[in-house]
Coordinates of C-alpha atoms in Angstrom, one line a residue:
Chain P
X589 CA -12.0 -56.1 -117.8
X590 CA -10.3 -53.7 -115.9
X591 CA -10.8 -53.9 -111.9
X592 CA -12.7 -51.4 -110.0
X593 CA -12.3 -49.4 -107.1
X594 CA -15.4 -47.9 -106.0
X595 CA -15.7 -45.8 -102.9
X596 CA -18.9 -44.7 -101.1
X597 CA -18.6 -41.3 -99.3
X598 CA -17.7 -38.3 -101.1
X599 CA -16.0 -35.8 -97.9
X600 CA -12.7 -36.6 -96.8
X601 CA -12.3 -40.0 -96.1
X602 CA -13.3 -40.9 -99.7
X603 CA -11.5 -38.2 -101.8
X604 CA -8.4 -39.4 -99.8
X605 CA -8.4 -43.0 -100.5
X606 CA -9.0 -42.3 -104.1
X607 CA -6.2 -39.7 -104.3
X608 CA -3.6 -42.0 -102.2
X609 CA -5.2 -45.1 -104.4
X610 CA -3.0 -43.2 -107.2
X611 CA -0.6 -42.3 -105.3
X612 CA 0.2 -45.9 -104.2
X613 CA 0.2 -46.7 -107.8
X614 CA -3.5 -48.1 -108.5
X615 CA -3.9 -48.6 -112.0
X616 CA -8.0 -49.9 -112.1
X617 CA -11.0 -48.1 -112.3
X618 CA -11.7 -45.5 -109.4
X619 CA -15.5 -44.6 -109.1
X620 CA -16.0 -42.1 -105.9
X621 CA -20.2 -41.6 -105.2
X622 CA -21.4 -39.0 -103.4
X623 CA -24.8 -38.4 -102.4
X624 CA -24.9 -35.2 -102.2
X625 CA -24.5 -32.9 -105.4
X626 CA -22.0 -30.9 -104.6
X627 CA -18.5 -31.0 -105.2
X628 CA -16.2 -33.1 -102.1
X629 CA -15.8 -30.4 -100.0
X630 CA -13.7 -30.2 -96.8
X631 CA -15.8 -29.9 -93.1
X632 CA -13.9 -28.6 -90.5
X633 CA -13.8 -24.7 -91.5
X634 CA -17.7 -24.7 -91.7
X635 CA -18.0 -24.0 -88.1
X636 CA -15.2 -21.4 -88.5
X637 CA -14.0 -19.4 -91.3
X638 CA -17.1 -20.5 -93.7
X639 CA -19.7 -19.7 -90.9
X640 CA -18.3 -16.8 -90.3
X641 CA -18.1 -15.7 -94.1
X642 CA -14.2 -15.2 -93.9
X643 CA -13.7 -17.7 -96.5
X644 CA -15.0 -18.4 -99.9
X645 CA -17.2 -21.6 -100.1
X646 CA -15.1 -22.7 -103.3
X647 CA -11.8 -22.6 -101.2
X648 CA -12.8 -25.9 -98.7
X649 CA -13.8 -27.7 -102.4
X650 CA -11.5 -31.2 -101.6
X651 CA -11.1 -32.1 -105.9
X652 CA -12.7 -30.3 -108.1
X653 CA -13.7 -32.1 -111.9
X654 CA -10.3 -31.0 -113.4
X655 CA -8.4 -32.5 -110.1
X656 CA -10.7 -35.8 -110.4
X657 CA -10.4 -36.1 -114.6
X658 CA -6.2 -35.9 -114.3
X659 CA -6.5 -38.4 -111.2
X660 CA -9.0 -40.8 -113.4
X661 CA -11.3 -40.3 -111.0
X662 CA -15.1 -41.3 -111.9
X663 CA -17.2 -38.7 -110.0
X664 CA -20.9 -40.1 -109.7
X665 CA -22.1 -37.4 -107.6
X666 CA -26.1 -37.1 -106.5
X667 CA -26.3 -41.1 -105.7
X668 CA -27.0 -42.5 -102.7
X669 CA -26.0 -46.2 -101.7
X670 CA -29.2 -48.2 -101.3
X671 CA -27.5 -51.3 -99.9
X672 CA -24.1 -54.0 -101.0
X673 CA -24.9 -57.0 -103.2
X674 CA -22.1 -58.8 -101.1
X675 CA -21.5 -61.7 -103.0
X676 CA -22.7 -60.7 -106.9
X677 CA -19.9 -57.8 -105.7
X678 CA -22.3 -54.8 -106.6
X679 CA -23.2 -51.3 -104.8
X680 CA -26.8 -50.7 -105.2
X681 CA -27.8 -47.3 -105.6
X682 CA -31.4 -45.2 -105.1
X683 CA -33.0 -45.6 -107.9
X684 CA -32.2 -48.9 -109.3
X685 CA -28.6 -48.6 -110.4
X686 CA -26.2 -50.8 -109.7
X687 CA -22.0 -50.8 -110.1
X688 CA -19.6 -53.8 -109.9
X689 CA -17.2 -53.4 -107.9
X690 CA -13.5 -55.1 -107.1
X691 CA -13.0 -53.3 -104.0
X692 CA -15.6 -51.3 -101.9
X693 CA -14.7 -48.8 -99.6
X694 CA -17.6 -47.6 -97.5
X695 CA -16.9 -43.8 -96.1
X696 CA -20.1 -42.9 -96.3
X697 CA -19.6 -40.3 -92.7
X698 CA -22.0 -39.9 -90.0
X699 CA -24.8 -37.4 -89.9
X700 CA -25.4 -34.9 -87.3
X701 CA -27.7 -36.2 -84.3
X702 CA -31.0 -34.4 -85.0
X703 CA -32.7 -32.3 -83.1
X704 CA -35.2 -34.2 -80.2
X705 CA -37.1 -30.8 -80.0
X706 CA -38.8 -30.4 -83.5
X707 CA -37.4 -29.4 -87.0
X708 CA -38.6 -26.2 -88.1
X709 CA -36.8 -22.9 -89.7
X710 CA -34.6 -21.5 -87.4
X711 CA -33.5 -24.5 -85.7
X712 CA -30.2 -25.7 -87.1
X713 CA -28.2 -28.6 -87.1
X714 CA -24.0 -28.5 -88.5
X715 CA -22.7 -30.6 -90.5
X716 CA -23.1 -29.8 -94.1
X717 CA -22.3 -27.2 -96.4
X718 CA -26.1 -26.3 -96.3
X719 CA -26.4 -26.4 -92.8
X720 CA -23.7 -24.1 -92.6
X721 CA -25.2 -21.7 -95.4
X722 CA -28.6 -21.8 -93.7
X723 CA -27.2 -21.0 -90.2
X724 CA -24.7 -18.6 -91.7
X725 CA -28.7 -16.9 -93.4
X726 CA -30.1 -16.8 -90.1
X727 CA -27.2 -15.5 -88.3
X728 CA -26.8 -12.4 -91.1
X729 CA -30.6 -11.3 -89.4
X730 CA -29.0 -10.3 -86.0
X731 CA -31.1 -11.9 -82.5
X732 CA -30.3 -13.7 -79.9
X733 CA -28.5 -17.5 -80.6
X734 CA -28.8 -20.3 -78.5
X735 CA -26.1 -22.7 -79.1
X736 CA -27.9 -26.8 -77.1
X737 CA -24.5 -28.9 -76.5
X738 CA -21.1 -27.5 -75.6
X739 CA -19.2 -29.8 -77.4
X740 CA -16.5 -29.4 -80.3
X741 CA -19.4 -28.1 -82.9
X742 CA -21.5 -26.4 -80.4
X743 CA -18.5 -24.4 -78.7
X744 CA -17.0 -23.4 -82.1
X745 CA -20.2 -22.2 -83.6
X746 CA -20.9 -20.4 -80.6
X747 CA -17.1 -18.6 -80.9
X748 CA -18.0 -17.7 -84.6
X749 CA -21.3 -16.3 -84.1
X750 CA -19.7 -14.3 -81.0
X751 CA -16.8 -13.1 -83.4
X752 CA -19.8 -11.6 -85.6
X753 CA -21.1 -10.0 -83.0
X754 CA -23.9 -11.9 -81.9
X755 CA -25.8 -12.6 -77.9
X756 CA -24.6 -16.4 -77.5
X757 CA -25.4 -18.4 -74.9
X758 CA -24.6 -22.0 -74.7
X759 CA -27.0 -24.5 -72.6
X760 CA -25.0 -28.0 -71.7
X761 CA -27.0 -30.5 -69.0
X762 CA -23.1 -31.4 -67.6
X763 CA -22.0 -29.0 -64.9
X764 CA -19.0 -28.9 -66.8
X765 CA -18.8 -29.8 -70.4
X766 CA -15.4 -30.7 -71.5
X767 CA -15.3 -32.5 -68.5
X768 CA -16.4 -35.1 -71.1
X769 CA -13.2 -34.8 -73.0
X770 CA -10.4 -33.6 -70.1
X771 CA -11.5 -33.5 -66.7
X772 CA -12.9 -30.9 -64.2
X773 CA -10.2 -28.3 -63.3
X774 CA -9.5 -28.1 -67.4
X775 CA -13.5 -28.2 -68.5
X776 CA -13.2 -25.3 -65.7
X777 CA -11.2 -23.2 -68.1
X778 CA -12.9 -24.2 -71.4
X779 CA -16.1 -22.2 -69.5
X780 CA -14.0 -19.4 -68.7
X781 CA -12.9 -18.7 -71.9
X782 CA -16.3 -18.6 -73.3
X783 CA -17.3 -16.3 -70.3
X784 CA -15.0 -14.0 -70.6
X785 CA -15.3 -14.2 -74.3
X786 CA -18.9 -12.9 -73.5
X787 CA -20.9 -16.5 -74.4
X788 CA -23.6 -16.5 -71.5
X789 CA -23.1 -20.3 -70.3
X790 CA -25.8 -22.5 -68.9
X791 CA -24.1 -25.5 -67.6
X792 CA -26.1 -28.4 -65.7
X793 CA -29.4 -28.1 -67.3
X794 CA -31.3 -29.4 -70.0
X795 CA -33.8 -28.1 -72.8
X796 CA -37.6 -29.4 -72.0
X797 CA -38.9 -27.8 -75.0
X798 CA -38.5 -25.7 -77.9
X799 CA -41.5 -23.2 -78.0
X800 CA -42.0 -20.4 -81.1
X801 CA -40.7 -19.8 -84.1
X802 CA -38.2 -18.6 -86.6
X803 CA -37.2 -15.4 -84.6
X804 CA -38.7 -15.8 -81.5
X805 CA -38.1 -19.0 -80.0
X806 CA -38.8 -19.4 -76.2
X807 CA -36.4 -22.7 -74.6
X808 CA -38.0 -24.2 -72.2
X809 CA -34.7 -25.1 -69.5
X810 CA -35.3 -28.0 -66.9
X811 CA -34.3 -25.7 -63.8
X812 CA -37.6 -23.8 -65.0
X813 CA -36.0 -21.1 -66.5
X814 CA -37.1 -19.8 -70.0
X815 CA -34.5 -18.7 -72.8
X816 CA -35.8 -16.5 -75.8
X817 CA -33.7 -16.5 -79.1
X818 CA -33.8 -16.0 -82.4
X819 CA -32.2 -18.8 -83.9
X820 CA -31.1 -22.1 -82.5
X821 CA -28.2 -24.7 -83.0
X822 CA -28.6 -28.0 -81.5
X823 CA -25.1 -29.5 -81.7
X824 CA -25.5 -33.1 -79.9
X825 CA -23.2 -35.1 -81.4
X826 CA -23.3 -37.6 -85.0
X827 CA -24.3 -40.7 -85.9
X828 CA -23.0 -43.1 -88.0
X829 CA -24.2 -43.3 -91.5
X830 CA -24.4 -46.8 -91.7
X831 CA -28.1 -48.0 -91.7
X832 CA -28.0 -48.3 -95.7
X833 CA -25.7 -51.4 -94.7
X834 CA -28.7 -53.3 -92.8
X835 CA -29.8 -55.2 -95.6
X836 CA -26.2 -56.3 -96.4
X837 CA -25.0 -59.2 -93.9
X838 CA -22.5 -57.0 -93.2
X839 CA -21.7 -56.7 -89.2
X840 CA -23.0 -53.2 -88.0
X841 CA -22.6 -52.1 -84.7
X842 CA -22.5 -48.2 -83.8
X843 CA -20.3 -48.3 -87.4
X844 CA -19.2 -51.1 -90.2
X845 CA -17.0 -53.5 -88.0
X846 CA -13.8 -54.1 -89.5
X847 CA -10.7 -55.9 -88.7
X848 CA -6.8 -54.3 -87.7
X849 CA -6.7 -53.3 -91.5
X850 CA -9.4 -52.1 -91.9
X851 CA -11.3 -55.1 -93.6
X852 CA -14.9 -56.1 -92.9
X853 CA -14.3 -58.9 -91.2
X854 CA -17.4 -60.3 -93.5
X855 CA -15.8 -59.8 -96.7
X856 CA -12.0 -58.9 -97.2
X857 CA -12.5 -57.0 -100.0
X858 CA -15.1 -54.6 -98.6
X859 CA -13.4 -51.4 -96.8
X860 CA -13.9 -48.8 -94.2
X861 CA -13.4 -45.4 -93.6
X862 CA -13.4 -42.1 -91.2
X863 CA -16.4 -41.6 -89.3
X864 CA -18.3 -44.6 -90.2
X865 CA -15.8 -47.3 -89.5
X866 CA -15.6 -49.5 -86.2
X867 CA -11.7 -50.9 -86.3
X868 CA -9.9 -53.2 -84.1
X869 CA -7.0 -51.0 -82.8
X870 CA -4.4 -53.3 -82.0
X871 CA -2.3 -51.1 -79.7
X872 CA -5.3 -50.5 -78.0
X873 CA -7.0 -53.9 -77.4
X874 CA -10.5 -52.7 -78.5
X875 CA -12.7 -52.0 -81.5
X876 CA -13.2 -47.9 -82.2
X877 CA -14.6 -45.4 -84.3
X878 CA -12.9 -41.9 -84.4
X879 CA -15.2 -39.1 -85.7
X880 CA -12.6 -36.6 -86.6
X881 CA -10.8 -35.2 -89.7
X882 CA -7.0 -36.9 -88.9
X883 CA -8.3 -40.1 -88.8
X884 CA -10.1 -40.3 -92.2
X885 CA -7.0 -39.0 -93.6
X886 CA -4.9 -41.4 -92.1
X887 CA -6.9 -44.4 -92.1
X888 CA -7.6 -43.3 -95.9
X889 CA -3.8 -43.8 -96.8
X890 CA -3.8 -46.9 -94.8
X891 CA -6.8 -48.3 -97.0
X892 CA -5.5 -47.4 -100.4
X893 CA -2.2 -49.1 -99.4
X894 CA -4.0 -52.1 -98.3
X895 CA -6.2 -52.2 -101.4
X896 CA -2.4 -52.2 -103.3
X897 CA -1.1 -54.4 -101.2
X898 CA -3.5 -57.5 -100.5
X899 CA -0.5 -59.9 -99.7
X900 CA 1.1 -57.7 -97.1
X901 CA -1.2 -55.6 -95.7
X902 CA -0.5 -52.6 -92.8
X903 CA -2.5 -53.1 -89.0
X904 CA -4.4 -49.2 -88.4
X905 CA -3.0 -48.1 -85.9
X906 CA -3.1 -44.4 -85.1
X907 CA -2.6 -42.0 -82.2
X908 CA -5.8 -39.8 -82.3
X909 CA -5.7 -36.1 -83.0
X910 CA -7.9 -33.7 -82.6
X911 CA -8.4 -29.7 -82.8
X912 CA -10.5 -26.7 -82.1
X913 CA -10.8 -23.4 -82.9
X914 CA -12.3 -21.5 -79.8
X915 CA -12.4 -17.8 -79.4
X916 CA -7.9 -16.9 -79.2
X917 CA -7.4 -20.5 -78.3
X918 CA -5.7 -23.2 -80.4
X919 CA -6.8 -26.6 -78.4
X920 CA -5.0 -29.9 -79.8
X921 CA -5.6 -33.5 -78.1
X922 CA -3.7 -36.1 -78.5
X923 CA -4.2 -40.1 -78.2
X924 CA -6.5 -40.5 -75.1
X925 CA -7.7 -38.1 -72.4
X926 CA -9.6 -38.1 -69.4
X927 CA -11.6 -40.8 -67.8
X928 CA -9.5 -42.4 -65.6
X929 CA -6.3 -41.4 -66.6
X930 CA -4.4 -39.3 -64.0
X931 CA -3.4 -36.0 -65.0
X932 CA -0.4 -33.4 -64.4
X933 CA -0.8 -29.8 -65.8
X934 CA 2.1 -27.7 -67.3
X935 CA 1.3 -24.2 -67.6
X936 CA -1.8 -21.8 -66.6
X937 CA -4.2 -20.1 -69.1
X938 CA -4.0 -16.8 -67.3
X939 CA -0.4 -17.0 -66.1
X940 CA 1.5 -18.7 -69.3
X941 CA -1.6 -18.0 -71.8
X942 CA -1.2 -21.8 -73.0
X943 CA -1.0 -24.9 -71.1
X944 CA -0.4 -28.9 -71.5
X945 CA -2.6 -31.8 -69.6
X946 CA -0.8 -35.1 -69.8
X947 CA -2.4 -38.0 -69.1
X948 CA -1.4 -41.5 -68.0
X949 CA -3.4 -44.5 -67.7
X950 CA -0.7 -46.9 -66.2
X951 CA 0.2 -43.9 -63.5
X952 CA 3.5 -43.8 -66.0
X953 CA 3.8 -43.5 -69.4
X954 CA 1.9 -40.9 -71.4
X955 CA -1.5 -42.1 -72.5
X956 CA -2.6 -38.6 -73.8
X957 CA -2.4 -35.0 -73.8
X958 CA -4.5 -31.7 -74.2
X959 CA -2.7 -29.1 -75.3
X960 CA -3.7 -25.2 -75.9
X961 CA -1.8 -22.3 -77.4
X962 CA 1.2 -24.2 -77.3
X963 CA 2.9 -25.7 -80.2
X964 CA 6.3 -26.9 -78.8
X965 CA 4.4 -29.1 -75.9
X966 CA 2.0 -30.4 -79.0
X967 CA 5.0 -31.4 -81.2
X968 CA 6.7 -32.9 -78.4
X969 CA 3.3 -34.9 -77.4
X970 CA 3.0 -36.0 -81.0
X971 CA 6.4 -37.5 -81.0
X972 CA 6.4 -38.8 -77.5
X973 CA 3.3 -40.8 -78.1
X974 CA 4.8 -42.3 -81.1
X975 CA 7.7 -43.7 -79.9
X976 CA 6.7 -43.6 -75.9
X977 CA 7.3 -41.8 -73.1
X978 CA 7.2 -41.3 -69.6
X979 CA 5.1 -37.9 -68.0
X980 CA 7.8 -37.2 -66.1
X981 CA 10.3 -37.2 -69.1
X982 CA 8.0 -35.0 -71.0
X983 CA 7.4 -32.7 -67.5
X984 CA 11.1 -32.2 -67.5
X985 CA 11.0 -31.0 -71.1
X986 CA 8.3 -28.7 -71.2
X987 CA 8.4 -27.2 -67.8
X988 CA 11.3 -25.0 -68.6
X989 CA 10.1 -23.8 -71.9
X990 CA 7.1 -21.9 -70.0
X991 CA 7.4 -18.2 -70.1
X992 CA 4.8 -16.0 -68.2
X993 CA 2.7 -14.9 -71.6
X994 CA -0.3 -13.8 -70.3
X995 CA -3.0 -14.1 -73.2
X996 CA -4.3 -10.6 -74.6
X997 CA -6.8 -9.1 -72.3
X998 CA -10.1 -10.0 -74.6
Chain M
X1446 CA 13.4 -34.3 -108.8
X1447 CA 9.7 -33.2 -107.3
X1448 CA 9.9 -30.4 -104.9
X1449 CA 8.4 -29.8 -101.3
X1450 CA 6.8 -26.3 -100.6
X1451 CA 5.1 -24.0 -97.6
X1452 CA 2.8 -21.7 -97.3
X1453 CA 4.1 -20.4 -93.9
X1454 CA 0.8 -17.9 -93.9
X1455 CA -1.1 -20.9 -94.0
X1456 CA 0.7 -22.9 -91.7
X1457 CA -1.6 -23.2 -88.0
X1458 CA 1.2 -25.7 -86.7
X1459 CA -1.5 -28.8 -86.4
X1460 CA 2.0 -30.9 -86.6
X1461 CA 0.3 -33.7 -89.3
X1462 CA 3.3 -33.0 -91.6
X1463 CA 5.7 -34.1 -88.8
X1464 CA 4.1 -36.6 -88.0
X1465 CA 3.7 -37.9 -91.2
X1466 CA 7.8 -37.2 -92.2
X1467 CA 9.7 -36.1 -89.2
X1468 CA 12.6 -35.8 -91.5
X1469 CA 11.4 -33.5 -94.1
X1470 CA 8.9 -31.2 -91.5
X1471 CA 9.8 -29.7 -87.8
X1472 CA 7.7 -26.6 -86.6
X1473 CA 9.5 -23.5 -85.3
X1474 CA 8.7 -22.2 -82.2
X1475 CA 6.2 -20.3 -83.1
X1476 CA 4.6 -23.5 -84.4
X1477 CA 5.2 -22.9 -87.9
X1478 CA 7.0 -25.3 -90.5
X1479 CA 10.3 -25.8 -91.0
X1480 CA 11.4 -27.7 -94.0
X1481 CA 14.4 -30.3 -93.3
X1482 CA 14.9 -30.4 -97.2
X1483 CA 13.0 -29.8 -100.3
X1484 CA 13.7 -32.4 -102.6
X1485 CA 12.3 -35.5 -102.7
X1486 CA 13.4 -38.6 -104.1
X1487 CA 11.1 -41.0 -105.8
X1488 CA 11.8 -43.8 -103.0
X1489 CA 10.2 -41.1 -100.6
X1490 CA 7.5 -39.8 -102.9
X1491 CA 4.6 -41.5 -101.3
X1492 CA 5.4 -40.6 -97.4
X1493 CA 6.2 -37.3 -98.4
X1494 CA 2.8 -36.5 -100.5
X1495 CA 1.2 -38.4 -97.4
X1496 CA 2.5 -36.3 -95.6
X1497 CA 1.8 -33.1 -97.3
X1498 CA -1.9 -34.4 -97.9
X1499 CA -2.4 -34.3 -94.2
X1500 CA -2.2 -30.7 -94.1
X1501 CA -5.4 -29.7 -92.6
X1502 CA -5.3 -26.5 -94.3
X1503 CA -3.3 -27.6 -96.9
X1504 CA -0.1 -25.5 -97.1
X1505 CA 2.3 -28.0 -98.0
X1506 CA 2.4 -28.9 -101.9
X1507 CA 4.8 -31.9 -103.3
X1508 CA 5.6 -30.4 -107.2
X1509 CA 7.3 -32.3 -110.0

């Protein structure tokens, strides 16, 4: 009997192991289930280009049924995992299927957080390809948007709908947002941007209640102030897509907790992927879960080489990356930012029209950077943080490549 | 031999490619690719599809 491959999690994670699976030379059985019906499709531009109708819906398909068939990939799209037979080796599907597997790999995502003030039409959450075509419905009829959560999602949806000429405002309980991600001064200037990009911002209060409906909404704010809009977006984070695993014996906690190659550490021959796996980072001391596109890609290769290579397999052990889209700016964040970590800054949005935060943790190696409209300082980041370097080092580089470039008046 | 191509259109300078094969990508300084060389031995396949794979907009192709 051939062996079998079968991967759980049809977006980006899963198409990737199953593509590199080949690529590495995999010569079983490769079964990728979805459980939605569509084909894979790709997530990031749906706050962006799809939301804002700039781009076709068939252009962020990931492997279409031609791609999959010449790959020998066995789409069972429509099916969602039930539960893992651990030890009889089987993935249980809704409905009463079951398929043997050799390997699993469990990239099943994460699911946006849902809304705390009610579900109804009109208040959206983004994370699909549905969610995007409903929001993208609602925002065709014009009104007033009110964006809940100025995170990634939130602050990109909010740029989109602007860009289509929409009223946005943006509520966020933290004073200052991306103070979450960077730290105050740079949070500072994510606000400003939006401001000046004409997003209303209401920072450092939270949503009571959502009153209305469809159209006429009334937000209820906790400094007693009322919001009317037509349409709603409450973008609040995601949440692993791993209770299906409860039943399972594998360990769960906040993600499928695997080992430095990606293993469960119940059962060798059980993987994880992207959003949904908890790893032990060597480099880093720590188990973590990175919700963003780079890592499922990476961590995808990493798999389908492990999966070839059981004698000798590779530790995970990425430096994060991250972008967003916002308004003219290009942000990119490298390895790990704010808390702690003592910053310098290279560059001034309205002087340079990009600028680079560098981080350190130890006071002086680079731990991290945020970067925006700046490629140069991003590649040099990149490569820094792979093979180490000191702030200063990177100070010295990137200092004299600043030109005054003042961004285009907006 | 299989063949590395750009779509400098495309390209947003997200920097996965070097990252990924810092000897067959560099970015300009506009942030745009900048291939090193095009063709790619078999011994280098893998990386260099890796590589090309991690695209986020996906304008890097490996042809045979």
């Amino acid at each position: 009997m051939d062996t079998v491959t079968v991967i759980v999690g049809s977006s980006i994670g899963g198409v990737r192991t199953a593509q590199s699976l080949r690529l590495e030379g995999y010569e079983g059985r490769i079964v990728l289930v979805g459980e939605e019906t569509e084909l894979p499709y790709d997530k990031p531009p749906l706050s962006k280009a799809v939301l804002a109708g700039t781009a076709a819906e068939a252009s962020v398909c990931l492997l279409n049924r031609d791609q999959a068939q010449e790959l020998g990939i066995e789409l069972e799209l429509g099916h969602a995992a039930a539960g893992i037979d651990v030890a009889g080796n089987l993935l249980q599907l809704h409905g009463g299927e079951a398929l043997r597997f050799d390997n699993l790999v469990i990239a099943t995502g994460a699911f946006a957080r849902p809304s705390p003030w009610g579900h109804r039409p009109g208040i959206h959450v983004l994370r699909t390809l549905d969610d995007a075509r409903s929001l993208r419905a609602d925002l065709a009829k014009g009104g007033q948007l009110a964006v809940i959560g100025a995170g990634f999602i939130g602050a990109e949806a909010a740029a989109t709908a602007r860009g289509l000429g929409l009223e946005v405002t943006v509520i966020d309980p933290l004073p200052v947002p991306m103070s979450r991600i960077f730290n105050a001064e740079v949070g500072q200037w994510f606000g400003d941007l939006h401001r000046s990009n004409g997003v209303t911002t209401i920072f450092g209060t939270g949503v009571e209640s959502i009153d209305g409906d469809q159209g006429s909404f009334t937000l209820r704010l906790t400094n007693g102030q009322n919001l009317e809009a037509a349409t709603v977006l409450v973008g609040i984070g995601a949440v692993p897509n791993d209770a299906w695993l409860s039943s399972s014996g594998l360990l769960v906690d906040n993600g499928v907790v695997l080992d430095e190659y990606c293993r469960t550490v119940d059962a060798p021959h059980i993987y994880g992927v992207g959003d949904v796996a908890r790893w032990r980072h060597q480099k880093h001391g720590a188990d973590i879960r990175i919700e963003h596109w780079t890592n499922a890609v990476e961590q995808a290769a990493c798999v389908a080489y492990n999966i070839t290579h059981p004698e000798n397999p590779r530790a995970y052990t990425p430096v994060e990356y991250v972008w967003s889209d916002q308004h003219d700016w290009k942000i990119q964040v490298v390895g790990r930012v704010g808390g702690n970590a003592e910053h310098v800054i290279i560059g001034h949005p309205e002087v340079h029209g990009r600028f680079a935060a560098l981080y350190t943790i130890d006071g002086i190696n680079l731990s991290g950077a945020a970067i925006v409209n700046w490629p140069k300082a991003l590649l040099a980041c990149r490569r820094g943080m792979g093979t180490g370097i000191t702030v200063q080092e990177l100070r010295e580089k990137l200092e004299p490549m600043l030109d005054p470039q003042p961004l285009a008046a907006s | 031999m299989p063949v590395v191509k750009a779509d400098l259109e495309a390209c947003q300078g997200y920097a996965n490619c070097v990252v990924g094969a810092t000897d067959y990508f560099d970015l300009d300084d506009d942030g745009i690719v900048v291939l090193l060389k095009t063709e790619v031995p078999e011994t280098d396949r893998a990386r260099v599809v890796e590589a090309a794979r991690s695209c986020p907009v996906s304008a890097l192709i490996v042809e045979d």
